[in-house]
XYZ file of N, CA and C in Angstrom:
105
model
N 0.846 -1.205 0.000
C 0.000 0.000 0.000
C 0.880 1.253 0.000
N 1.883 1.273 0.847
C 2.728 2.474 0.922
C 3.450 2.719 -0.407
N 3.862 1.625 -1.047
C 4.579 1.781 -2.312
C 3.700 2.440 -3.365
N 2.456 1.959 -3.494
C 1.570 2.531 -4.513
C 1.287 3.995 -4.199
N 1.118 4.311 -2.920
C 0.857 5.704 -2.544
C 2.055 6.569 -2.938
N 3.258 6.061 -2.685
C 4.462 6.820 -3.022
C 4.561 7.022 -4.532
N 4.313 5.945 -5.285
C 4.397 6.050 -6.745
C 3.337 7.003 -7.260
N 2.142 6.938 -6.689
C 1.073 7.844 -7.103
C 1.467 9.285 -6.838
N 2.101 9.514 -5.686
C 2.545 10.871 -5.340
C 3.579 11.360 -6.345
N 4.507 10.484 -6.689
C 5.537 10.856 -7.669
C 4.895 11.217 -8.996
N 3.917 10.401 -9.421
C 3.244 10.647 -10.694
C 2.543 11.997 -10.673
N 1.879 12.284 -9.554
C 1.176 13.569 -9.440
C 2.163 14.724 -9.531
N 3.305 14.573 -8.878
C 4.307 15.648 -8.918
C 4.829 15.841 -10.339
N 5.059 14.722 -11.040
C 5.537 14.817 -12.422
C 4.503 15.512 -13.287
N 3.224 15.151 -13.101
C 2.154 15.771 -13.884
C 2.083 17.260 -13.591
N 2.226 17.631 -12.324
C 2.166 19.045 -11.943
C 3.313 19.807 -12.607
N 4.506 19.227 -12.571
C 5.658 19.873 -13.199
C 5.442 19.991 -14.696
N 4.902 18.926 -15.300
C 4.637 18.933 -16.739
C 3.631 20.023 -17.081
N 2.593 20.141 -16.265
C 1.577 21.164 -16.500
C 2.182 22.555 -16.417
N 3.051 22.759 -15.430
C 3.701 24.070 -15.286
C 4.559 24.361 -16.507
N 5.308 23.354 -16.961
C 6.169 23.544 -18.127
C 5.337 23.922 -19.344
N 4.201 23.238 -19.536
C 3.359 23.521 -20.699
C 2.801 24.936 -20.616
N 2.376 25.340 -19.415
C 1.850 26.701 -19.252
C 2.950 27.711 -19.555
N 4.157 27.429 -19.062
C 5.278 28.338 -19.300
C 5.577 28.438 -20.793
N 5.583 27.277 -21.479
C 5.849 27.270 -22.917
C 4.792 28.067 -23.657
N 3.537 27.903 -23.250
C 2.442 28.650 -23.898
C 2.677 30.145 -23.729
N 3.024 30.568 -22.516
C 3.259 31.993 -22.255
C 4.434 32.499 -23.089
N 5.474 31.676 -23.203
C 6.647 32.088 -23.973
C 6.282 32.271 -25.442
N 5.542 31.324 -26.017
C 5.179 31.433 -27.436
C 4.252 32.620 -27.654
N 3.410 32.926 -26.671
C 2.529 34.101 -26.782
C 3.379 35.364 -26.858
N 4.383 35.461 -25.991
C 5.260 36.641 -25.979
C 5.957 36.785 -27.328
N 6.447 35.673 -27.852
C 7.159 35.714 -29.137
C 6.204 36.143 -30.242
N 4.981 35.644 -30.219
C 4.004 35.971 -31.264
C 3.634 37.452 -31.208
N 3.628 38.010 -30.003
C 3.225 39.415 -29.864
C 4.315 40.369 -30.335
N 5.549 39.920 -30.327
C 6.653 40.810 -30.706
C 6.645 41.096 -32.207
């Protein structure tokens, strides 16, 4: 049980980081498009 909880937590953290990266990339491309 503890192992699955730990792996699930890791997955959630990876997804959160991925989401942040995608949002950052979107903002960056918006800035470039506006220039």
